[in-house]
């Protein structure tokens, strides 16, 4: 259940004995299409989820800052004025990292007491980490009395994740969490962080976007991520372009190394698919028409980029066979979630078919929910 401002305020009051100065939130996200394109200067098309991290905060009553999460047993203490990369391993690094990034940017950083709660599934590829960072970021800006616009806030949050936590991720998650809007996709050009909000009117067309959290055990995801990055860099090198964003399909097809060619082909065709989807939706097309691009994206990440596993292939295929207009794995790969674009009337059939396919194989049941493009980070009360 999405934590309400009232519930998180109550949590703050019972811990600290007084009201918080305010409550802020930031959402998780799902990527509609554009996979592994972000570190190739390419295009991504995420939207903000209704699932969110909510944080109640007030100036600290002690000399340092404290943070408590409903999802973690222990309160963590740190100094906003002095905390540095390496000081805080574990979940609180995503929080303290924002204080550090603010300080590095020259913004005031008050010592705060923070109490947070989140319904973004952790580690499912729905960006619980960016939700946490951005929620803390908007709280920190308000209580520090500074205005930080949405894109610069996303950049600070990425900095916290890359340079404080030490996770070498692109900037899509934070941009989606900051810029999300109801019925809109966040079309992001990762070369220059330019965004365009693209219409995605699902309910008006009798459509549902299902997210199927496969709960597949993540296997080797970290090492494989690094290998894909270096394969892409090798391809760009061989082609003599700054990034695969600049390569043509014709040039890619002429690459002699089979693996490098397939990796590059995924990136080049995926960028085209993102632009095709945006052109359709921006032109007011029925969203059903993006289905083939979703299917083609899945085939490309399965066959050329090779980042799927049986759990996600089965979910994508069974959803399609049960009536989805398109389906694909979303996120970094080797597990995580599958999305499916489904007529409202077909939702029970698609959900049931995937559940049955998993049960037949003796796999842990997937968790399925409806994803509605939702608001980006803001103050709640
Ligand atoms: P994802 O962002 O895809 O969910 P990550 O590995 O990037 O996965 O981030 C997950 C990490 O973020 C968790 O392991 C935890 O450290 C932190 N985190 C996310 N949500 C919370 C929360 N509600 N409370 C505490 N830590 C959280
Ligand atoms: Mg994350």
mmCIF file of C-alpha atoms and ligand atoms in Angstrom:
data_model
loop_
_atom_site.group_PDB
_atom_site.id
_atom_site.type_symbol
_atom_site.label_atom_id
_atom_site.label_comp_id
_atom_site.label_asym_id
_atom_site.label_seq_id
_atom_site.Cartn_x
_atom_site.Cartn_y
_atom_site.Cartn_z
ATOM 1 C CA UNK A 1 0.000 0.000 0.000
ATOM 2 C CA UNK A 2 1.190 3.485 -0.831
ATOM 3 C CA UNK A 3 2.217 5.198 2.401
ATOM 4 C CA UNK A 4 0.102 8.277 3.063
ATOM 5 C CA UNK A 5 1.439 11.603 4.361
ATOM 6 C CA UNK A 6 -0.700 11.138 7.480
ATOM 7 C CA UNK A 7 0.728 7.684 8.198
ATOM 8 C CA UNK A 8 4.341 8.769 7.755
ATOM 9 C CA UNK A 9 3.690 11.880 9.895
ATOM 10 C CA UNK A 10 2.301 9.628 12.613
ATOM 11 C CA UNK A 11 5.432 7.489 12.354
ATOM 12 C CA UNK A 12 7.550 10.617 12.730
ATOM 13 C CA UNK A 13 5.537 11.833 15.726
ATOM 14 C CA UNK A 14 5.781 8.549 17.575
ATOM 15 C CA UNK A 15 9.550 8.439 17.069
ATOM 16 C CA UNK A 16 10.412 12.077 17.703
ATOM 17 C CA UNK A 17 7.542 13.338 19.886
ATOM 18 C CA UNK A 18 6.662 16.295 17.657
ATOM 19 C CA UNK A 19 5.250 17.047 14.208
ATOM 20 C CA UNK A 20 7.494 16.891 11.136
ATOM 21 C CA UNK A 21 8.103 20.160 9.306
ATOM 22 C CA UNK A 22 6.723 18.563 6.155
ATOM 23 C CA UNK A 23 6.231 15.399 4.123
ATOM 24 C CA UNK A 24 7.650 14.797 0.627
ATOM 25 C CA UNK A 25 7.536 11.961 -1.885
ATOM 26 C CA UNK A 26 9.204 10.686 -5.021
ATOM 27 C CA UNK A 27 8.048 7.774 -7.195
ATOM 28 C CA UNK A 28 9.641 4.660 -8.612
ATOM 29 C CA UNK A 29 9.527 4.203 -12.370
ATOM 30 C CA UNK A 30 9.118 1.657 -15.094
ATOM 31 C CA UNK A 31 10.834 1.930 -18.453
ATOM 32 C CA UNK A 32 8.379 1.495 -21.321
ATOM 33 C CA UNK A 33 11.118 1.040 -23.899
ATOM 34 C CA UNK A 34 14.804 1.921 -24.407
ATOM 35 C CA UNK A 35 16.889 -0.729 -22.628
ATOM 36 C CA UNK A 36 20.632 -0.314 -22.018
ATOM 37 C CA UNK A 37 20.564 2.714 -24.325
ATOM 38 C CA UNK A 38 21.287 5.136 -21.478
ATOM 39 C CA UNK A 39 25.041 4.536 -21.341
ATOM 40 C CA UNK A 40 25.232 4.776 -25.131
ATOM 41 C CA UNK A 41 24.044 8.410 -25.203
ATOM 42 C CA UNK A 42 20.693 7.081 -26.426
ATOM 43 C CA UNK A 43 16.984 7.404 -25.716
ATOM 44 C CA UNK A 44 14.808 6.024 -22.931
ATOM 45 C CA UNK A 45 11.075 6.294 -22.301
ATOM 46 C CA UNK A 46 10.184 5.667 -18.650
ATOM 47 C CA UNK A 47 7.216 6.856 -16.621
ATOM 48 C CA UNK A 48 6.734 7.481 -12.914
ATOM 49 C CA UNK A 49 4.796 4.847 -10.965
ATOM 50 C CA UNK A 50 2.086 5.421 -8.362
ATOM 51 C CA UNK A 51 4.454 3.569 -6.017
ATOM 52 C CA UNK A 52 6.517 6.014 -4.023
ATOM 53 C CA UNK A 53 8.951 6.706 -1.236
ATOM 54 C CA UNK A 54 7.484 9.127 1.311
ATOM 55 C CA UNK A 55 9.636 10.979 3.821
ATOM 56 C CA UNK A 56 8.656 13.083 6.835
ATOM 57 C CA UNK A 57 11.399 15.413 8.031
ATOM 58 C CA UNK A 58 12.215 18.175 10.490
ATOM 59 C CA UNK A 59 15.351 19.970 11.690
ATOM 60 C CA UNK A 60 17.258 17.498 13.867
ATOM 61 C CA UNK A 61 16.605 17.575 17.592
ATOM 62 C CA UNK A 62 20.129 16.270 18.310
ATOM 63 C CA UNK A 63 23.490 17.387 16.937
ATOM 64 C CA UNK A 64 23.500 15.011 13.945
ATOM 65 C CA UNK A 65 21.011 13.684 11.411
ATOM 66 C CA UNK A 66 18.974 10.501 11.814
ATOM 67 C CA UNK A 67 17.034 8.374 9.344
ATOM 68 C CA UNK A 68 14.542 5.587 9.945
ATOM 69 C CA UNK A 69 12.902 3.443 7.268
ATOM 70 C CA UNK A 70 9.764 1.372 7.711
ATOM 71 C CA UNK A 71 11.575 -1.227 5.598
ATOM 72 C CA UNK A 72 14.671 -1.416 7.833
ATOM 73 C CA UNK A 73 15.019 -2.319 11.510
ATOM 74 C CA UNK A 74 17.679 0.188 12.540
ATOM 75 C CA UNK A 75 17.876 3.961 12.804
ATOM 76 C CA UNK A 76 21.038 5.311 11.184
ATOM 77 C CA UNK A 77 22.848 8.403 12.442
ATOM 78 C CA UNK A 78 25.165 10.566 10.346
ATOM 79 C CA UNK A 79 26.534 14.081 10.146
ATOM 80 C CA UNK A 80 25.055 16.125 7.295
ATOM 81 C CA UNK A 81 27.973 18.502 7.684
ATOM 82 C CA UNK A 82 30.665 15.867 7.353
ATOM 83 C CA UNK A 83 29.444 12.599 5.843
ATOM 84 C CA UNK A 84 31.596 11.413 2.920
ATOM 85 C CA UNK A 85 31.639 8.512 0.432
ATOM 86 C CA UNK A 86 32.678 5.290 2.182
ATOM 87 C CA UNK A 87 31.257 6.352 5.557
ATOM 88 C CA UNK A 88 27.910 4.603 5.303
ATOM 89 C CA UNK A 89 27.598 1.222 3.643
ATOM 90 C CA UNK A 90 24.042 -0.070 3.224
ATOM 91 C CA UNK A 91 20.677 1.511 2.576
ATOM 92 C CA UNK A 92 21.279 4.774 4.439
ATOM 93 C CA UNK A 93 23.937 5.637 1.862
ATOM 94 C CA UNK A 94 21.157 6.537 -0.582
ATOM 95 C CA UNK A 95 19.911 9.074 1.981
ATOM 96 C CA UNK A 96 23.200 10.465 3.281
ATOM 97 C CA UNK A 97 24.479 10.530 -0.308
ATOM 98 C CA UNK A 98 21.930 13.243 -1.075
ATOM 99 C CA UNK A 99 23.222 15.377 1.807
ATOM 100 C CA UNK A 100 26.750 14.888 0.480
ATOM 101 C CA UNK A 101 25.721 15.746 -3.106
ATOM 102 C CA UNK A 102 23.962 18.909 -1.888
ATOM 103 C CA UNK A 103 27.058 19.924 0.053
ATOM 104 C CA UNK A 104 29.316 19.252 -2.941
ATOM 105 C CA UNK A 105 27.028 21.460 -5.057
ATOM 106 C CA UNK A 106 27.389 24.292 -2.542
ATOM 107 C CA UNK A 107 23.854 24.105 -1.151
ATOM 108 C CA UNK A 108 23.086 24.486 2.547
ATOM 109 C CA UNK A 109 22.629 21.141 4.320
ATOM 110 C CA UNK A 110 20.724 21.316 7.603
ATOM 111 C CA UNK A 111 20.943 18.401 10.041
ATOM 112 C CA UNK A 112 17.573 16.602 9.788
ATOM 113 C CA UNK A 113 15.561 13.839 11.388
ATOM 114 C CA UNK A 114 13.972 11.736 8.635
ATOM 115 C CA UNK A 115 11.338 9.016 8.801
ATOM 116 C CA UNK A 116 10.556 7.233 5.572
ATOM 117 C CA UNK A 117 8.325 4.561 4.143
ATOM 118 C CA UNK A 118 8.078 3.218 0.601
ATOM 119 C CA UNK A 119 5.958 0.827 -1.422
ATOM 120 C CA UNK A 120 8.350 0.680 -4.373
ATOM 121 C CA UNK A 121 9.436 -2.970 -4.542
ATOM 122 C CA UNK A 122 13.152 -3.125 -3.704
ATOM 123 C CA UNK A 123 15.541 -4.548 -6.254
ATOM 124 C CA UNK A 124 12.821 -5.400 -8.823
ATOM 125 C CA UNK A 125 14.102 -2.892 -11.368
ATOM 126 C CA UNK A 126 11.447 -0.329 -10.445
ATOM 127 C CA UNK A 127 13.937 2.092 -8.976
ATOM 128 C CA UNK A 128 13.298 2.109 -5.270
ATOM 129 C CA UNK A 129 16.740 3.704 -4.966
ATOM 130 C CA UNK A 130 15.956 6.800 -7.054
ATOM 131 C CA UNK A 131 12.615 7.170 -5.260
ATOM 132 C CA UNK A 132 14.498 7.309 -1.976
ATOM 133 C CA UNK A 133 17.130 9.757 -3.249
ATOM 134 C CA UNK A 134 14.656 12.121 -4.884
ATOM 135 C CA UNK A 135 12.244 12.123 -1.920
ATOM 136 C CA UNK A 136 15.122 13.041 0.394
ATOM 137 C CA UNK A 137 16.342 15.593 -2.146
ATOM 138 C CA UNK A 138 13.082 17.542 -2.323
ATOM 139 C CA UNK A 139 12.830 17.504 1.476
ATOM 140 C CA UNK A 140 16.398 18.723 1.814
ATOM 141 C CA UNK A 141 15.888 21.564 -0.667
ATOM 142 C CA UNK A 142 12.729 22.807 1.060
ATOM 143 C CA UNK A 143 14.176 22.615 4.571
ATOM 144 C CA UNK A 144 17.460 24.151 3.435
ATOM 145 C CA UNK A 145 15.509 26.986 1.824
ATOM 146 C CA UNK A 146 16.877 26.508 -1.697
ATOM 147 C CA UNK A 147 15.138 25.977 -5.007
ATOM 148 C CA UNK A 148 16.522 23.091 -7.035
ATOM 149 C CA UNK A 149 14.759 22.467 -10.359
ATOM 150 C CA UNK A 150 13.750 18.983 -11.467
ATOM 151 C CA UNK A 151 16.645 18.195 -13.781
ATOM 152 C CA UNK A 152 19.386 19.513 -11.468
ATOM 153 C CA UNK A 153 17.798 17.544 -8.621
ATOM 154 C CA UNK A 154 17.916 14.384 -10.758
ATOM 155 C CA UNK A 155 21.584 15.092 -11.465
ATOM 156 C CA UNK A 156 22.315 15.435 -7.720
ATOM 157 C CA UNK A 157 20.482 12.169 -7.043
ATOM 158 C CA UNK A 158 22.455 10.377 -9.727
ATOM 159 C CA UNK A 159 25.619 11.786 -8.192
ATOM 160 C CA UNK A 160 24.597 10.347 -4.810
ATOM 161 C CA UNK A 161 24.028 6.926 -6.372
ATOM 162 C CA UNK A 162 27.185 6.909 -8.539
ATOM 163 C CA UNK A 163 29.711 8.624 -6.302
ATOM 164 C CA UNK A 164 28.452 8.052 -2.767
ATOM 165 C CA UNK A 165 26.768 4.639 -2.941
ATOM 166 C CA UNK A 166 29.091 3.570 -5.742
ATOM 167 C CA UNK A 167 26.499 2.148 -8.178
ATOM 168 C CA UNK A 168 27.522 2.936 -11.786
ATOM 169 C CA UNK A 169 24.022 3.620 -13.162
ATOM 170 C CA UNK A 170 22.723 6.035 -15.800
ATOM 171 C CA UNK A 171 20.449 8.954 -15.019
ATOM 172 C CA UNK A 172 17.109 7.620 -16.261
ATOM 173 C CA UNK A 173 15.696 6.602 -12.889
ATOM 174 C CA UNK A 174 16.209 9.949 -11.222
ATOM 175 C CA UNK A 175 14.938 11.898 -14.254
ATOM 176 C CA UNK A 176 11.755 9.794 -14.345
ATOM 177 C CA UNK A 177 11.237 10.190 -10.606
ATOM 178 C CA UNK A 178 11.566 13.982 -10.855
ATOM 179 C CA UNK A 179 9.745 14.630 -14.147
ATOM 180 C CA UNK A 180 6.892 12.091 -14.096
ATOM 181 C CA UNK A 181 3.375 13.309 -14.896
ATOM 182 C CA UNK A 182 -0.018 11.589 -15.037
ATOM 183 C CA UNK A 183 -0.706 10.155 -18.518
ATOM 184 C CA UNK A 184 2.787 11.115 -19.678
ATOM 185 C CA UNK A 185 5.989 9.302 -20.564
ATOM 186 C CA UNK A 186 9.332 10.945 -19.879
ATOM 187 C CA UNK A 187 11.153 10.845 -23.214
ATOM 188 C CA UNK A 188 14.773 11.405 -22.247
ATOM 189 C CA UNK A 189 17.740 12.024 -24.486
ATOM 190 C CA UNK A 190 20.572 10.827 -22.276
ATOM 191 C CA UNK A 191 23.153 12.715 -24.332
ATOM 192 C CA UNK A 192 22.066 16.100 -23.032
ATOM 193 C CA UNK A 193 19.359 15.256 -20.434
ATOM 194 C CA UNK A 194 16.712 16.937 -22.604
ATOM 195 C CA UNK A 195 13.221 15.684 -21.852
ATOM 196 C CA UNK A 196 9.910 15.765 -23.642
ATOM 197 C CA UNK A 197 6.707 14.664 -21.977
ATOM 198 C CA UNK A 198 4.904 12.296 -24.360
ATOM 199 C CA UNK A 199 1.175 11.493 -24.051
ATOM 200 C CA UNK A 200 0.341 7.951 -22.928
ATOM 201 C CA UNK A 201 -3.462 7.920 -22.504
ATOM 202 C CA UNK A 202 -4.207 4.382 -21.356
ATOM 203 C CA UNK A 203 -7.591 4.613 -19.629
ATOM 204 C CA UNK A 204 -9.148 6.626 -22.457
ATOM 205 C CA UNK A 205 -8.386 3.710 -24.762
ATOM 206 C CA UNK A 206 -9.522 0.926 -22.434
ATOM 207 C CA UNK A 207 -5.918 -0.158 -21.883
ATOM 208 C CA UNK A 208 -3.912 -1.343 -18.900
ATOM 209 C CA UNK A 209 -0.161 -1.555 -18.573
ATOM 210 C CA UNK A 210 0.569 -4.605 -16.461
ATOM 211 C CA UNK A 211 3.842 -4.950 -14.606
ATOM 212 C CA UNK A 212 4.715 -8.555 -13.883
ATOM 213 C CA UNK A 213 7.402 -8.775 -11.217
ATOM 214 C CA UNK A 214 8.831 -12.193 -12.079
ATOM 215 C CA UNK A 215 10.677 -12.481 -8.749
ATOM 216 C CA UNK A 216 13.269 -14.462 -10.694
ATOM 217 C CA UNK A 217 16.480 -14.886 -8.755
ATOM 218 C CA UNK A 218 18.922 -12.261 -10.131
ATOM 219 C CA UNK A 219 21.909 -14.145 -11.525
ATOM 220 C CA UNK A 220 25.284 -12.525 -12.332
ATOM 221 C CA UNK A 221 23.582 -9.196 -13.036
ATOM 222 C CA UNK A 222 26.509 -7.024 -11.923
ATOM 223 C CA UNK A 223 29.271 -8.639 -13.947
ATOM 224 C CA UNK A 224 27.039 -8.933 -16.998
ATOM 225 C CA UNK A 225 26.142 -5.248 -16.809
ATOM 226 C CA UNK A 226 29.820 -4.364 -16.924
ATOM 227 C CA UNK A 227 30.404 -6.729 -19.846
ATOM 228 C CA UNK A 228 27.555 -5.180 -21.858
ATOM 229 C CA UNK A 229 28.951 -1.728 -21.205
ATOM 230 C CA UNK A 230 32.395 -2.720 -22.399
ATOM 231 C CA UNK A 231 30.974 -4.532 -25.467
ATOM 232 C CA UNK A 232 29.128 -1.348 -26.414
ATOM 233 C CA UNK A 233 32.244 0.753 -25.871
ATOM 234 C CA UNK A 234 34.232 -1.691 -28.033
ATOM 235 C CA UNK A 235 31.627 -1.432 -30.809
ATOM 236 C CA UNK A 236 31.653 2.379 -30.745
ATOM 237 C CA UNK A 237 35.445 2.238 -30.855
ATOM 238 C CA UNK A 238 35.487 -0.118 -33.830
ATOM 239 C CA UNK A 239 32.988 2.116 -35.632
ATOM 240 C CA UNK A 240 34.900 5.290 -34.822
ATOM 241 C CA UNK A 241 31.881 7.026 -33.262
ATOM 242 C CA UNK A 242 31.700 8.817 -29.889
ATOM 243 C CA UNK A 243 28.844 6.523 -28.774
ATOM 244 C CA UNK A 244 26.560 3.902 -30.337
ATOM 245 C CA UNK A 245 23.927 6.628 -30.494
ATOM 246 C CA UNK A 246 25.881 7.902 -33.512
ATOM 247 C CA UNK A 247 26.212 4.561 -35.356
ATOM 248 C CA UNK A 248 24.119 3.509 -38.359
ATOM 249 C CA UNK A 249 22.621 0.044 -38.684
ATOM 250 C CA UNK A 250 24.466 -0.411 -41.965
ATOM 251 C CA UNK A 251 27.837 0.208 -40.317
ATOM 252 C CA UNK A 252 26.932 -2.061 -37.418
ATOM 253 C CA UNK A 253 25.983 -4.935 -39.735
ATOM 254 C CA UNK A 254 29.486 -4.763 -41.208
ATOM 255 C CA UNK A 255 31.200 -5.378 -37.839
ATOM 256 C CA UNK A 256 33.120 -8.649 -38.013
ATOM 257 C CA UNK A 257 32.914 -9.777 -34.380
ATOM 258 C CA UNK A 258 29.577 -11.553 -34.042
ATOM 259 C CA UNK A 259 28.963 -10.764 -30.380
ATOM 260 C CA UNK A 260 29.961 -7.107 -30.671
ATOM 261 C CA UNK A 261 27.803 -6.740 -33.787
ATOM 262 C CA UNK A 262 24.723 -8.136 -32.046
ATOM 263 C CA UNK A 263 25.233 -5.963 -28.972
ATOM 264 C CA UNK A 264 25.545 -2.860 -31.159
ATOM 265 C CA UNK A 265 22.568 -3.873 -33.293
ATOM 266 C CA UNK A 266 20.386 -3.998 -30.198
ATOM 267 C CA UNK A 267 21.360 -0.455 -29.197
ATOM 268 C CA UNK A 268 20.886 1.019 -32.671
ATOM 269 C CA UNK A 269 17.531 -0.687 -33.310
ATOM 270 C CA UNK A 270 16.343 0.049 -29.763
ATOM 271 C CA UNK A 271 16.994 3.771 -30.199
ATOM 272 C CA UNK A 272 14.931 3.629 -33.403
ATOM 273 C CA UNK A 273 12.127 1.833 -31.602
ATOM 274 C CA UNK A 274 12.033 4.485 -28.864
ATOM 275 C CA UNK A 275 11.769 7.228 -31.476
ATOM 276 C CA UNK A 276 9.076 5.290 -33.368
ATOM 277 C CA UNK A 277 7.010 4.854 -30.199
ATOM 278 C CA UNK A 278 7.343 8.543 -29.345
ATOM 279 C CA UNK A 279 6.342 9.557 -32.887
ATOM 280 C CA UNK A 280 3.236 7.353 -32.728
ATOM 281 C CA UNK A 281 2.109 8.572 -29.328
ATOM 282 C CA UNK A 282 2.971 12.225 -29.924
ATOM 283 C CA UNK A 283 0.908 11.975 -33.122
ATOM 284 C CA UNK A 284 -2.109 10.819 -31.143
ATOM 285 C CA UNK A 285 -2.095 7.191 -32.303
ATOM 286 C CA UNK A 286 -3.978 4.489 -30.434
ATOM 287 C CA UNK A 287 -1.410 3.211 -27.896
ATOM 288 C CA UNK A 288 -2.119 -0.345 -29.112
ATOM 289 C CA UNK A 289 0.008 0.509 -32.111
ATOM 290 C CA UNK A 290 3.199 0.523 -30.031
ATOM 291 C CA UNK A 291 2.719 -3.203 -29.312
ATOM 292 C CA UNK A 292 4.957 -4.464 -32.134
ATOM 293 C CA UNK A 293 7.800 -2.211 -30.957
ATOM 294 C CA UNK A 294 7.518 -3.681 -27.440
ATOM 295 C CA UNK A 295 7.643 -7.214 -28.862
ATOM 296 C CA UNK A 296 10.603 -6.364 -31.102
ATOM 297 C CA UNK A 297 12.426 -4.828 -28.132
ATOM 298 C CA UNK A 298 12.022 -8.050 -26.192
ATOM 299 C CA UNK A 299 13.304 -10.168 -29.076
ATOM 300 C CA UNK A 300 16.293 -7.852 -29.398
ATOM 301 C CA UNK A 301 17.287 -7.982 -25.740
ATOM 302 C CA UNK A 302 16.796 -11.753 -25.764
ATOM 303 C CA UNK A 303 18.657 -12.618 -28.982
ATOM 304 C CA UNK A 304 21.096 -9.767 -29.595
ATOM 305 C CA UNK A 305 21.781 -8.325 -26.160
ATOM 306 C CA UNK A 306 21.267 -11.614 -24.317
ATOM 307 C CA UNK A 307 20.108 -10.238 -20.986
ATOM 308 C CA UNK A 308 16.896 -12.210 -20.493
ATOM 309 C CA UNK A 309 16.376 -15.373 -18.447
ATOM 310 C CA UNK A 310 13.668 -18.057 -18.823
ATOM 311 C CA UNK A 311 11.411 -16.404 -16.210
ATOM 312 C CA UNK A 312 11.114 -13.178 -18.202
ATOM 313 C CA UNK A 313 10.950 -14.878 -21.603
ATOM 314 C CA UNK A 314 8.086 -17.078 -20.434
ATOM 315 C CA UNK A 315 6.175 -14.147 -18.895
ATOM 316 C CA UNK A 316 6.557 -12.017 -22.029
ATOM 317 C CA UNK A 317 5.567 -14.818 -24.376
ATOM 318 C CA UNK A 318 2.637 -16.123 -22.349
ATOM 319 C CA UNK A 319 1.271 -12.582 -21.878
ATOM 320 C CA UNK A 320 1.376 -12.054 -25.641
ATOM 321 C CA UNK A 321 -0.294 -15.384 -26.359
ATOM 322 C CA UNK A 322 -3.026 -14.524 -23.846
ATOM 323 C CA UNK A 323 -3.879 -11.320 -25.676
ATOM 324 C CA UNK A 324 -1.341 -8.606 -24.786
ATOM 325 C CA UNK A 325 -0.748 -6.129 -27.641
ATOM 326 C CA UNK A 326 2.943 -6.135 -26.772
ATOM 327 C CA UNK A 327 5.183 -7.292 -23.948
ATOM 328 C CA UNK A 328 8.812 -7.012 -22.978
ATOM 329 C CA UNK A 329 11.257 -7.327 -20.170
ATOM 330 C CA UNK A 330 11.993 -3.950 -18.605
ATOM 331 C CA UNK A 331 15.074 -3.028 -16.576
ATOM 332 C CA UNK A 332 18.672 -4.127 -16.560
ATOM 333 C CA UNK A 333 17.973 -7.798 -17.140
ATOM 334 C CA UNK A 334 18.657 -11.259 -15.678
ATOM 335 C CA UNK A 335 15.342 -11.123 -13.837
ATOM 336 C CA UNK A 336 13.150 -8.245 -12.768
ATOM 337 C CA UNK A 337 9.905 -7.233 -14.414
ATOM 338 C CA UNK A 338 7.983 -7.781 -17.636
ATOM 339 C CA UNK A 339 5.477 -5.202 -18.876
ATOM 340 C CA UNK A 340 2.463 -6.024 -21.025
ATOM 341 C CA UNK A 341 0.053 -3.675 -22.797
ATOM 342 C CA UNK A 342 -3.363 -5.250 -22.377
ATOM 343 C CA UNK A 343 -7.017 -4.422 -23.102
ATOM 344 C CA UNK A 344 -8.775 -3.838 -19.772
ATOM 345 C CA UNK A 345 -11.067 -6.789 -20.483
ATOM 346 C CA UNK A 346 -8.119 -9.150 -21.001
ATOM 347 C CA UNK A 347 -6.267 -8.328 -17.764
ATOM 348 C CA UNK A 348 -7.585 -11.333 -15.780
ATOM 349 C CA UNK A 349 -6.802 -13.716 -18.659
ATOM 350 C CA UNK A 350 -3.231 -12.413 -19.094
ATOM 351 C CA UNK A 351 -2.533 -12.403 -15.386
ATOM 352 C CA UNK A 352 -4.017 -15.899 -14.996
ATOM 353 C CA UNK A 353 -2.069 -17.305 -17.940
ATOM 354 C CA UNK A 354 1.269 -16.064 -16.584
ATOM 355 C CA UNK A 355 0.471 -17.354 -13.092
ATOM 356 C CA UNK A 356 -0.449 -20.735 -14.529
ATOM 357 C CA UNK A 357 2.712 -20.923 -16.654
ATOM 358 C CA UNK A 358 4.812 -20.230 -13.539
ATOM 359 C CA UNK A 359 2.894 -22.772 -11.424
ATOM 360 C CA UNK A 360 3.303 -25.410 -14.151
ATOM 361 C CA UNK A 361 7.071 -24.929 -13.985
ATOM 362 C CA UNK A 362 7.186 -24.964 -10.213
ATOM 363 C CA UNK A 363 8.365 -21.338 -10.107
ATOM 364 C CA UNK A 364 7.576 -18.809 -7.363
ATOM 365 C CA UNK A 365 4.352 -16.997 -8.276
ATOM 366 C CA UNK A 366 4.887 -13.634 -9.992
ATOM 367 C CA UNK A 367 3.460 -10.425 -8.512
ATOM 368 C CA UNK A 368 1.374 -8.484 -11.011
ATOM 369 C CA UNK A 369 0.156 -4.904 -10.694
ATOM 370 C CA UNK A 370 -1.224 -2.121 -12.852
ATOM 371 C CA UNK A 371 1.107 0.778 -13.616
ATOM 372 C CA UNK A 372 -0.465 4.179 -14.221
ATOM 373 C CA UNK A 373 1.836 7.052 -15.246
ATOM 374 C CA UNK A 374 1.929 9.242 -12.157
ATOM 375 C CA UNK A 375 3.240 12.476 -10.645
ATOM 376 C CA UNK A 376 6.939 13.148 -10.088
ATOM 377 C CA UNK A 377 8.529 14.164 -6.779
ATOM 378 C CA UNK A 378 6.800 16.871 -4.753
ATOM 379 C CA UNK A 379 5.832 18.045 -1.292
ATOM 380 C CA UNK A 380 2.784 16.245 0.120
ATOM 381 C CA UNK A 381 2.080 18.314 3.224
HETATM 382 P P1 LIG B 1 16.073 -0.774 -7.394
HETATM 383 O O1 LIG B 1 16.377 0.688 -7.435
HETATM 384 O O2 LIG B 1 15.880 -1.354 -8.744
HETATM 385 O O3 LIG B 1 14.939 -1.106 -6.483
HETATM 386 P P2 LIG B 1 18.702 -0.843 -6.282
HETATM 387 O O4 LIG B 1 19.643 -1.947 -5.973
HETATM 388 O O5 LIG B 1 19.136 0.236 -7.192
HETATM 389 O O6 LIG B 1 17.343 -1.511 -6.803
HETATM 390 O O7 LIG B 1 18.259 -0.137 -4.940
HETATM 391 C C1 LIG B 1 17.751 -0.904 -3.870
HETATM 392 C C2 LIG B 1 18.361 -0.432 -2.571
HETATM 393 O O8 LIG B 1 17.826 0.874 -2.226
HETATM 394 C C3 LIG B 1 17.993 -1.299 -1.394
HETATM 395 O O9 LIG B 1 18.875 -2.398 -1.300
HETATM 396 C C4 LIG B 1 18.162 -0.330 -0.236
HETATM 397 O O10 LIG B 1 19.533 -0.186 0.090
HETATM 398 C C5 LIG B 1 17.687 0.969 -0.830
HETATM 399 N N1 LIG B 1 16.266 1.211 -0.540
HETATM 400 C C6 LIG B 1 15.263 1.311 -1.429
HETATM 401 N N2 LIG B 1 14.081 1.538 -0.808
HETATM 402 C C7 LIG B 1 14.344 1.571 0.522
HETATM 403 C C8 LIG B 1 13.556 1.774 1.698
HETATM 404 N N3 LIG B 1 12.237 1.954 1.654
HETATM 405 N N4 LIG B 1 14.199 1.769 2.882
HETATM 406 C C9 LIG B 1 15.518 1.575 2.971
HETATM 407 N N5 LIG B 1 16.299 1.380 1.897
HETATM 408 C C10 LIG B 1 15.743 1.376 0.687
HETATM 409 MG MG1 LIG B 2 18.069 1.531 -8.374
#
